[in-house]
Structure formats: C-alpha cells, structure tokens
Amino acid sequence: MTAEARHETAGERLAGLLLAPVRWGMNLIDRPMTWLQRRLGLGGVAAAFLAPNLLVFGIFVLFPMMLNVAYSFTGGGALFLNNRVFVGTLQYETLLSCRDFLDASSCREDRFWRAVGNTGFFVIVQVAALVLISLATALVLNREMRARGFWRAVFFFPVLLSPVVVALIWKWILQRNGLLNAVLVELSFEPTLWLVNRGWAMFWAIFLSIWAHLGFYTLILLAGLQAIPRELYEAAEMDGAPSWRVLTRITLPLLWPNLVVVILLALIRAVQVFDEVFVLTGGGPGTATLFLVQYIYETGLAQQVRNLGLASAASILMAAVLIVLTLVQLLASAWRERKEQR
Amino acid sequence: MSHLELKNVSKSFGPVEVLHQVDIEVKDKEFVVFVGPSGCGKSTLLRIIAGLEKATSGEVMLDGEVVNHLAAADRGLAMVFQSYALYPHMSVRQNLSFGLENTKTPKDKIEERVAEIARMLRIEELLARKPRQLSGGQRQRVAIGRAMVRRPGVFLLDEPLSNLDAELRVTMRAELAALHKRLDATMIYVTHDQTEAMTLADRIVVLRDGRVEQIGTPLELYNRPANRFVAGFIGAPHMNFLEGRFTGGDDGAARIELDGGHVLLLPIPARPEGEPITIGIRPHHIETEGGQARIPATVTLVEALGPETIVHAEAEGQPRIVAALAGQRSITSGNTISLALDERFLHAFDADGKRIEESRVAEEI
Amino acid sequence: MSGIATFLTRRRGGASWHFTDVLAWIWLLAGLLLMFGPVVWLGLSSFKTRAALSEFPPTLLPYETSVVEVEGFDEPLPLYRVKTEDGEERLLVQVRRIGTVAQMADPEAPDEIIRVPLVAREPVREVRLATENYSTPFERYNFLRYFYNSVFVTVVATIITLIFNSMAAFALSKYQFKGRTAVLAVILATLMVPLSVIIVPLFSVINGLNLFNSLWGVILPTVATPTGVFLLRQYMLTIPDELLEAARMDHASEWKIYWRIVLPLAMPAVAVLAIFSVMWRWNDFLWPLIVLSDQELYTLQVGLNSFQGELNVQWHYVLAMTVVSMLPVVVIFAFLQRFITSGIASTGIK
Ligand SMILES: Nc1ncnc2c1ncn2[C@@H]1O[C@H](COP(=O)(O)OP(=O)(O)O)[C@@H](O)[C@H]1O
Ligand SMILES: [Mg+2]
C-alpha cells in the first residue's frame, strides 16, 4: 500500500473503476499509433488524429454539400445521382418563374414563394422582437438584485427544451379548451381558435420561437453588459450624466459589438425556422406558417412523389443567404474580439 | 559516458536565423552554462540538443554519434523546463513515475526509484499532492526529480531558477551544485543571469544574437574577456568603458589619450595615431589614490553597502564611471574625487569591440 | 423617457423603492408567469385524467370525482353533494341518470332511491394524481422503446463526438503540418451550412450506405460537429506546449500525450461539449424524423410528435410523455446551471 493509495477517496476509486475500460481501450490504440509515429513521424500522427473526424465529416457533410449542387441541376424521381437526368437550370427556373414576385399565386411554384414570403416576414418580426426583448431582459438582469441566478434561470431554461416539447406545451395552452381561452372567458372575452386563424397562427409561431430562444440571446448580452467596466458608470455618475445619456452613450455603444453578433446569430437561426412551428401548426392553416425548411423537407422527402431536384435548388438558394449571413457574422465576431482586446 | 558536440549548428524560424553556426563541445560530467541576454537563442539551442527542435543545418553528436534524426525520447536526455511543466492533473508521485511507466519499467522498480529520488530531494511528504498545492521551490524540486528518475546521462536545464524569489534562488543554486557533484552527470544549464553562470559553471558559453561570443571557465571569462560584449556581460557591477584614441608609442607600449584629455600608457602594441580604442576597467579595480591616470570626477550617487561603497561619478568626456571602493568612505554626491585606475587590470578593445592582447602575451605566442 | 432610462441603466438598487424598480419587478414577474407558467401548467395537466382534461373551464389541480363502494352494486358509484328541496345538504351516490334527473341514493341506505334534478347537485371531488398517464404509455404503447432509442442515440453520439472531435482538435491545435490551415478553413466553411440545408442529399447518402431507418443513420451525420472541434481547439491552444514536450522527454508516445495529458487538461471544455451534445442529440427532431420510418426505431421526440399528430389526440398521454422527455434536460440543468450558462456565455454556442 502506497501513501497515495491510502489517501484515495471513494469517489476517486469509483472514477478509477469506471475509467478502467477506457484505459484498456486507449492502451490498445496506443500500439498502432506508436507504430504509425515511428513510420510516419509527427505529420503522420497528426493525420491519424484528424482522420476519423474528417472521414465522417467528408461523408456526411462535405460530400452532401457537393451533391446538393449536383442534385439541383437534375430532375426525375430517382434517388441516386447516376439515375438522374441532367436538366440544367430548369429547377431554378421553376422556382423563380413568377409573373409578379409580390403575388405568390402568380408563381409556378407558389408554395415556394409562400414559404419565402412567410420566412421573410417571420425573420424580420421575430428577430426584431427577439433582440429587443433579450436586450431589455439582459438590462433588467444586469441590475443588482437578490437571487439573480434564479431569475436568469427563469428566462433561460426553455433554451434547453426540445422543439417538440416547446410546441406541445403551447399547443396544449392554445387549444380550443385550453388555458388561454379559459382565461379569456373568465375575463368575458370571446374564445378564439388560435391555430386555425391564419394571422394568429403566425403570431404564435413567432411568439413560440421567441419564448424558446430568448434566454440564449439574453445570456450573451448579459455577458456583454457585465464586461463593461463599472468605473465607466461611476465616472458618468460623477459627471452627473442623465441616465438616458448613460444608456445611449455608454451602455449601448459598448454593447454594440455583442448586439451585432446577437442580431446576426438570430437572423441565421430565424431563416432556418422549422421544428417548433412544424409541431405546433404543421405549416397551417393552409400555408400560413409554411417556412422554407418545411418546404424543402416536404418537397424533397415527405411527399409521395419526391422532387429532390427542386428541393435541392431551394436549399441552395437558402444556403446562399445563410452563407452571406454567416460570413458577416464571422467578421463581426472577429471585430468584437478585436474591440474587446483593446 | 555522455559527451556532447555541436557542429556548425544553425537554426532558422522561417526567414529569421536565430542561431548562426554554433560549435560547442561538452565533456562528460561537465557543468556547462549557456549565458546571454534574453532572446539570444539559448533556449532554442538547448531544445535542439534535447531533440524538441530540429537544427536547420549542422550536427548534434552524442558520444560520437550524430543524433539529429533521433526523437527527443530516444536521446537519453532529461530536461527541466523554465515553467517546470509539471503535469497539473497528476500528483507528484505520478509526475515522477510517468516517464518510467512509459518505458514499461516494472512497478516495484518505479516505486523504489521514486522513493529514492523523493528522499534525495526531500519531497517525500509531497508525493500525494498536486503541483498547484506546492510552493515555487517545491515545484522546482519536483521538476528536477522528474528529470532524475530515469537517470539520464545529460541534464538540460532551461532557466530553472528564474521563477523563484531571490533568496530561494541562492539556496537552490547551492543545492544544484551539490546535486551535480552527487549525480556525476553532464549538465547543460541555460540562464540569462551571469552570477548563476559564474557560481555554477565548470565552463561558460556566452551567446549573443545566436552566435557564440566566448567559451571558457568563469575566471577566464572574467579575467580575459574576448570582446567588449563579454567584458560587459560578465561581472557585477558591470565593467566601465572609457573611450579614447591612440596617440603614439611602440610595439611594447601604446600611448592612449582618453576623451577628456587624460593620458595612459598601456602594454599593448601601438596602432596608427588617432585610431579609436576602448579601455575597460572593472569597478573593483578603481581606487581613489595610487595607480595611473588620476581622473578628476564629480560624484553623482553613493551606495553605501557596508563592506564596500559603490560610487557613481562623471568625468570630463566620460559620462559615467562606477567605482566599487572597499570599506566605508566619507564621500557624498557632489564631491569631486580623483579616480585611479589599477593598470594591471586594464582591458583594451578595438573599434570592433575585439580584445587587444597585451604585447607580452603576443610575444610569447 | 429618462425614467425608463434610469431603470434600464441602474446598477445599484436604491435604498427606497423607485418606480424603475417597480418596472423591473413587473418585467421579472411577467417573465416568471410567461416562462414558468406554461411548464407548471403542463406538469399539473399531465396528472389529470382524460375526463378532467376535457373539462372547460379547466381546474388548476388534478381533481377526480370521488367514488364509493356501495352494497349491491358491482361498480363503485360517483359521490355527489346534493342540495335537497328543504335546503339541507346531503352526500349521495348516483345510481342512474335519466334525462335531466338523476336517481340517487344514500350510500348507507342504498335501497331508497331519491330523484334529484341535475342542477341541484355537484360532484364531490378530491385531488388525485393520475399516475396511470405515465405508466400506461410505457406499458401499452411504444414509449419504452422510444425512450431507449433516445438514450442510445444520445449516449453513443456523444461518446463518438467527444472522441472524434477531441482527436481532431488535438491535431489542429498541437501540430504544425501542411494543410492545417486548409482543414481549418474547410471546417469553418461548413459552420455556415447547417444540416437543414443538406437534408436532401444527406438522405440519399444515408440510403446509399444502407443506414436509412437505422439509429446509426441518426447518429453518424451528427458526430463530426465543427462547433465541437472549434470549441475544443480553442481550449487546447491554452495548454502550454512545454507540457507536451516534457511528456515527449518522458518517453510518452503521441497517443499517450493525447489521452494522458491533453485530454484530462481539456476536461472543462470536454465537459461543456458533452453537455451540449447530450442536449442536442436528445432534442434532435428533423433529422430523426427523416431517417426513421419504423415505429420501433422512433426516438422520443419523433414518437411524441407522431403520437400528438394522431386524429384523436390522447392528450393525457401526450402531456405525461412530454414531461418525461423534458425530464433529463431539466435534471441536467438543475445540477449544471452555472456550468451551462457560463459555457454558453463564453462560447456563444448552444
Ligand atoms: N517557435 C518559434 N518561432 C519563431 N521564432 C522563435 C521561436 N522560438 C524562438 N523564436 C525566436 O528565436 C529567438 C531566440 O529565442 P530563445 O531561444 O527562446 O531565446 P532565449 O531563450 O535566449 O531567451 C527569439 O528571437 C525568439 O523570438
Ligand atoms: Mg529562454
């Protein structure tokens, strides 16, 4: 018995027991890796470390990305590329042929344009509301208060819930005999069929996605607020600056880099809206809450007659928007980091 | 046997060459210190020896064999890092035994060796602790212990004392010297501190900007610095340099006129009149009386240390002269004193900073 | 205007109640109601019987009509509080209901039938948790299977993610090799293209590999997350190279350096990724929906969605299973709240 073994706690012993198979496995891999190291040197070892991730990555991300482009130029119902017919830009033409771009019903593929219109509307309203509410919540949480951890958790926890759970929680409240209608009746209002009315369905789609993601953005903004040196506020106070000016001249300018990142992240997410809304409304009533991802999913995979080409073309168009947004976001992040270092 | 030889070793990081054709020989069981200002390439050189860095050109030889292609682990060396690089998540015991485990040493042998090292370094009580629970000196010991467990032929130490406070540094210095005697191993030690180099080394290698300036025993370097850089770097307080020019003389002695008008006779071969020369003299070789060339100077600062008094002074044409006078003196700043240079300890350097040898020596060779 | 500003920018609570404090509290309490209320409502509702759920207006707590065993009747009979004509209140059981009149009896003297109009009586109710909402779906429907599938996908995908991502991050942070920048750039580029954009071609890749309708088809496309690689790489960059060099001098092989030195030291980041990965995989919906067609293979999310999408929604089961499917996440959150929130705040990932 060594001194160390005597001092081992129960927890450490348990960890040791759990780690034993891991240790065994790792030692097993050590041999081939050492052999590789002797044969190929450090460069070879690096390649070996990268290989599993890159392999999976190549097969399931990189290759499909290229395949997507290829699909968008082919037609027919076959699943595999070698059985598909090359049709040139036909799919794009189908998607983009409209007599009047402001009127979805004048388009060849009117569901696509309704999805584009819905998504556009959703993105603008949801991001604006989401950012404003997150900002307000972050400012409130940044005040000195008791039990701040609790309040932060209150706004944050829906972030961790699955979209299905989020949708079901609200669907239960919004249904005909649901809590919301009960409250309205109690206050002597008319009960409403929330998810059957086109306008309300969109409202609740937006509401739901704000409810679910609010905490995430609040957290990032809160971190930004807490990074603002307290002395700045104290200096402003010494200068007798009115609080409106403190907000517009100190808080917001210093928070601005974070705000930009938050806006862009929210935009990127909003363009991809799908899960919660799909479970809540199924895209309905009619096409009132049909969004782009659902259009792609249904056109390419969920319909009786799959139209892979059309779905791919639509997803390429969507990817283009996302790539632009992400590039801007990366630039903004880099800019924020540079600012923070100063 | 652990005999190390560097032949023409150069190293570039991209377009920047940080080591220029370094030639060094380290004999078995020798304690060699690489010293030089920060950024001169000491660590790089040590890492090339260790095998952690590849030389761009030149050869590293261990016991007569070229080891350039050998990986760090296969050279049979051990290294103590400046930051100690103790594994933070392992206990001291695990830190010490990790290397032995990797070479598939039997368990009882590992325990025995670890216990022996722990006893030798007096870290037995610390074996169960994590590095963050140790003081600087204790970490230092563990780092040395980790290097010792595998009984390497050569120890490489990169500024091992620079993270310790001044007092501890002196104690550890003595311990290291004792350890070297006991272990009977070759040690290569890197530092930017010339005192450490002087006290520890059998031989010192002075580096500057990736070049070897001089190799020699501490006293050789102190007494006969090969150039102005070594002269200024070795010895504390630093050597004084007085600017002047040749004004005559012959092969046996030269007449030098210092800026400010004082004239000296030096036992070096004369050079054409007007050629610039730098005279070096250590503060300890300046007195207030006797000697040659009494230079009147104004005292600007007095540091009374007790056993000696350090006097900073300004003379005409010579902006700053430091004298270390034995004992306690009644000098205050503003006083005018005359500085007498002990002619036996004058060093002469030419315009390129190279030492000008004395005539007598030149004749002997 | 400036009042709102005061409220928004204040950092220190004043000694007395300022109206901005009131505003802040209104915001917080409204938040509490809106964020927490629905979940509480879900929890309460999930313990109501099917009959109680169809009541309108709904009650807050899960009530059930009390029943009494009465001699001479096989079934227990529902108990009612009845106001008789002389203004007296009595507890009676209902024997039979005919039109607007109920035939009722005193449980002590069941032979004597009393006729009572429906308006004059009210059921006697007690709070009871309908725990069968939770047990039946597991016994009679496929939910145990769904639960198992979800656990399998989550655990396996997370383990593979951690191993593959940490290996790649190690290579990308601790080795200089040709093409490193290229690999980093490719991984960065794919951050821009989320799964939702490549579902169509990915579906055919999965088909081509015979992974359609298999849990592995759900797992594999998710494990090479670029986010995970970046998160771990950023962290590993902060581990000093000298430690690796010390280990190399200590005869450690590169693999040993990876799993004995770097991996333990990167544990904080690995843990963050592990938590994220568990949440991602547990909550995944679109991709499992696409890949899994066999009921037996549904994950909890997909199963729940298909269950709620049926024509005649069995809300009492749906609600209970919703609670079950959010339980692991809630438990994780309860224990690791600080860890999760600081992880998100510092990485900007969720
Ligand atoms: N990995 C590297 N890449 C580029 N330059 C380096 C690297 N390591 C060291 N250098 C440069 O080489 C020179 C010598 O460094 P070093 O050997 O660490 O100096 P010392 O240890 O003497 O302070 C310095 O100028 C340093 O900037
Ligand atoms: Mg150094």
PDB file of N, CA, C and O and ligand atoms in Angstrom, chain B residues 13 18 36-45 53 158-159 190, ligand 1:
ATOM      1  N   PHE B  13      13.873  30.205 -37.993  1.00  0.00           N
ATOM      2  CA  PHE B  13      12.411  30.126 -37.953  1.00  0.00           C
ATOM      3  C   PHE B  13      11.934  30.919 -39.147  1.00  0.00           C
ATOM      4  O   PHE B  13      11.948  32.142 -39.130  1.00  0.00           O
ATOM      5  N   VAL B  18      18.078  32.386 -36.112  1.00  0.00           N
ATOM      6  CA  VAL B  18      18.282  32.731 -34.700  1.00  0.00           C
ATOM      7  C   VAL B  18      19.545  32.091 -34.131  1.00  0.00           C
ATOM      8  O   VAL B  18      20.012  32.505 -33.082  1.00  0.00           O
ATOM      9  N   GLY B  36      23.513  34.468 -21.734  1.00  0.00           N
ATOM     10  CA  GLY B  36      23.375  35.516 -22.732  1.00  0.00           C
ATOM     11  C   GLY B  36      22.082  36.254 -22.458  1.00  0.00           C
ATOM     12  O   GLY B  36      21.244  35.762 -21.714  1.00  0.00           O
ATOM     13  N   PRO B  37      21.949  37.425 -23.063  1.00  0.00           N
ATOM     14  CA  PRO B  37      20.727  38.195 -22.810  1.00  0.00           C
ATOM     15  C   PRO B  37      19.511  37.465 -23.360  1.00  0.00           C
ATOM     16  O   PRO B  37      19.626  36.588 -24.206  1.00  0.00           O
ATOM     17  N   SER B  38      18.365  37.845 -22.857  1.00  0.00           N
ATOM     18  CA  SER B  38      17.122  37.211 -23.247  1.00  0.00           C
ATOM     19  C   SER B  38      16.893  37.357 -24.759  1.00  0.00           C
ATOM     20  O   SER B  38      17.147  38.401 -25.322  1.00  0.00           O
ATOM     21  N   GLY B  39      16.476  36.268 -25.397  1.00  0.00           N
ATOM     22  CA  GLY B  39      16.200  36.299 -26.834  1.00  0.00           C
ATOM     23  C   GLY B  39      17.405  35.994 -27.695  1.00  0.00           C
ATOM     24  O   GLY B  39      17.345  36.076 -28.910  1.00  0.00           O
ATOM     25  N   CYS B  40      18.532  35.590 -27.081  1.00  0.00           N
ATOM     26  CA  CYS B  40      19.737  35.375 -27.867  1.00  0.00           C
ATOM     27  C   CYS B  40      19.791  33.967 -28.450  1.00  0.00           C
ATOM     28  O   CYS B  40      20.684  33.649 -29.221  1.00  0.00           O
ATOM     29  N   GLY B  41      18.844  33.108 -28.084  1.00  0.00           N
ATOM     30  CA  GLY B  41      18.806  31.782 -28.689  1.00  0.00           C
ATOM     31  C   GLY B  41      19.242  30.669 -27.756  1.00  0.00           C
ATOM     32  O   GLY B  41      19.446  29.532 -28.208  1.00  0.00           O
ATOM     33  N   LYS B  42      19.378  30.928 -26.471  1.00  0.00           N
ATOM     34  CA  LYS B  42      19.821  29.897 -25.526  1.00  0.00           C
ATOM     35  C   LYS B  42      18.840  28.733 -25.481  1.00  0.00           C
ATOM     36  O   LYS B  42      19.221  27.565 -25.606  1.00  0.00           O
ATOM     37  N   SER B  43      17.556  29.077 -25.311  1.00  0.00           N
ATOM     38  CA  SER B  43      16.553  28.024 -25.202  1.00  0.00           C
ATOM     39  C   SER B  43      16.477  27.224 -26.494  1.00  0.00           C
ATOM     40  O   SER B  43      16.386  25.996 -26.472  1.00  0.00           O
ATOM     41  N   THR B  44      16.543  27.931 -27.597  1.00  0.00           N
ATOM     42  CA  THR B  44      16.485  27.244 -28.883  1.00  0.00           C
ATOM     43  C   THR B  44      17.624  26.238 -28.992  1.00  0.00           C
ATOM     44  O   THR B  44      17.413  25.093 -29.410  1.00  0.00           O
ATOM     45  N   LEU B  45      18.800  26.658 -28.593  1.00  0.00           N
ATOM     46  CA  LEU B  45      19.955  25.771 -28.664  1.00  0.00           C
ATOM     47  C   LEU B  45      19.741  24.542 -27.780  1.00  0.00           C
ATOM     48  O   LEU B  45      19.972  23.399 -28.189  1.00  0.00           O
ATOM     49  N   GLU B  53      13.504  20.444 -31.064  1.00  0.00           N
ATOM     50  CA  GLU B  53      13.547  21.353 -32.207  1.00  0.00           C
ATOM     51  C   GLU B  53      14.596  20.769 -33.149  1.00  0.00           C
ATOM     52  O   GLU B  53      15.560  20.176 -32.707  1.00  0.00           O
ATOM     53  N   ASP B 158      16.612  24.665 -18.384  1.00  0.00           N
ATOM     54  CA  ASP B 158      16.350  25.952 -19.015  1.00  0.00           C
ATOM     55  C   ASP B 158      15.882  26.960 -17.960  1.00  0.00           C
ATOM     56  O   ASP B 158      14.755  26.899 -17.507  1.00  0.00           O
ATOM     57  N   GLU B 159      16.754  27.850 -17.585  1.00  0.00           N
ATOM     58  CA  GLU B 159      16.454  28.868 -16.575  1.00  0.00           C
ATOM     59  C   GLU B 159      15.641  28.296 -15.411  1.00  0.00           C
ATOM     60  O   GLU B 159      14.555  28.781 -15.112  1.00  0.00           O
ATOM     61  N   VAL B 190      20.946  26.675 -18.785  1.00  0.00           N
ATOM     62  CA  VAL B 190      20.740  27.929 -19.501  1.00  0.00           C
ATOM     63  C   VAL B 190      20.289  29.003 -18.523  1.00  0.00           C
ATOM     64  O   VAL B 190      19.446  28.750 -17.674  1.00  0.00           O
TER      65      VAL B 190
HETATM   66  N1  LIG D   1       8.895  28.746 -32.400  1.00  0.00           N
HETATM   67  C1  LIG D   1       9.487  29.921 -32.752  1.00  0.00           C
HETATM   68  N2  LIG D   1       9.085  30.557 -33.882  1.00  0.00           N
HETATM   69  C2  LIG D   1       9.675  31.727 -34.253  1.00  0.00           C
HETATM   70  N3  LIG D   1      10.624  32.332 -33.568  1.00  0.00           N
HETATM   71  C3  LIG D   1      11.069  31.756 -32.430  1.00  0.00           C
HETATM   72  C4  LIG D   1      10.514  30.516 -31.959  1.00  0.00           C
HETATM   73  N4  LIG D   1      11.116  30.175 -30.801  1.00  0.00           N
HETATM   74  C5  LIG D   1      12.015  31.168 -30.566  1.00  0.00           C
HETATM   75  N5  LIG D   1      11.997  32.108 -31.538  1.00  0.00           N
HETATM   76  C6  LIG D   1      12.841  33.305 -31.629  1.00  0.00           C
HETATM   77  O1  LIG D   1      14.152  32.877 -31.532  1.00  0.00           O
HETATM   78  C7  LIG D   1      14.915  33.776 -30.755  1.00  0.00           C
HETATM   79  C8  LIG D   1      15.585  33.038 -29.634  1.00  0.00           C
HETATM   80  O2  LIG D   1      14.636  32.583 -28.720  1.00  0.00           O
HETATM   81  P1  LIG D   1      15.039  31.782 -27.398  1.00  0.00           P
HETATM   82  O3  LIG D   1      15.931  30.675 -27.784  1.00  0.00           O
HETATM   83  O4  LIG D   1      13.795  31.443 -26.705  1.00  0.00           O
HETATM   84  O5  LIG D   1      15.819  32.888 -26.583  1.00  0.00           O
HETATM   85  P2  LIG D   1      16.333  32.825 -25.068  1.00  0.00           P
HETATM   86  O6  LIG D   1      15.955  31.513 -24.504  1.00  0.00           O
HETATM   87  O7  LIG D   1      17.789  33.028 -25.200  1.00  0.00           O
HETATM   88  O8  LIG D   1      15.673  33.958 -24.374  1.00  0.00           O
HETATM   89  C9  LIG D   1      13.968  34.842 -30.252  1.00  0.00           C
HETATM   90  O9  LIG D   1      14.122  35.989 -31.056  1.00  0.00           O
HETATM   91  C10 LIG D   1      12.626  34.242 -30.469  1.00  0.00           C
HETATM   92  O10 LIG D   1      11.696  35.236 -30.795  1.00  0.00           O
END
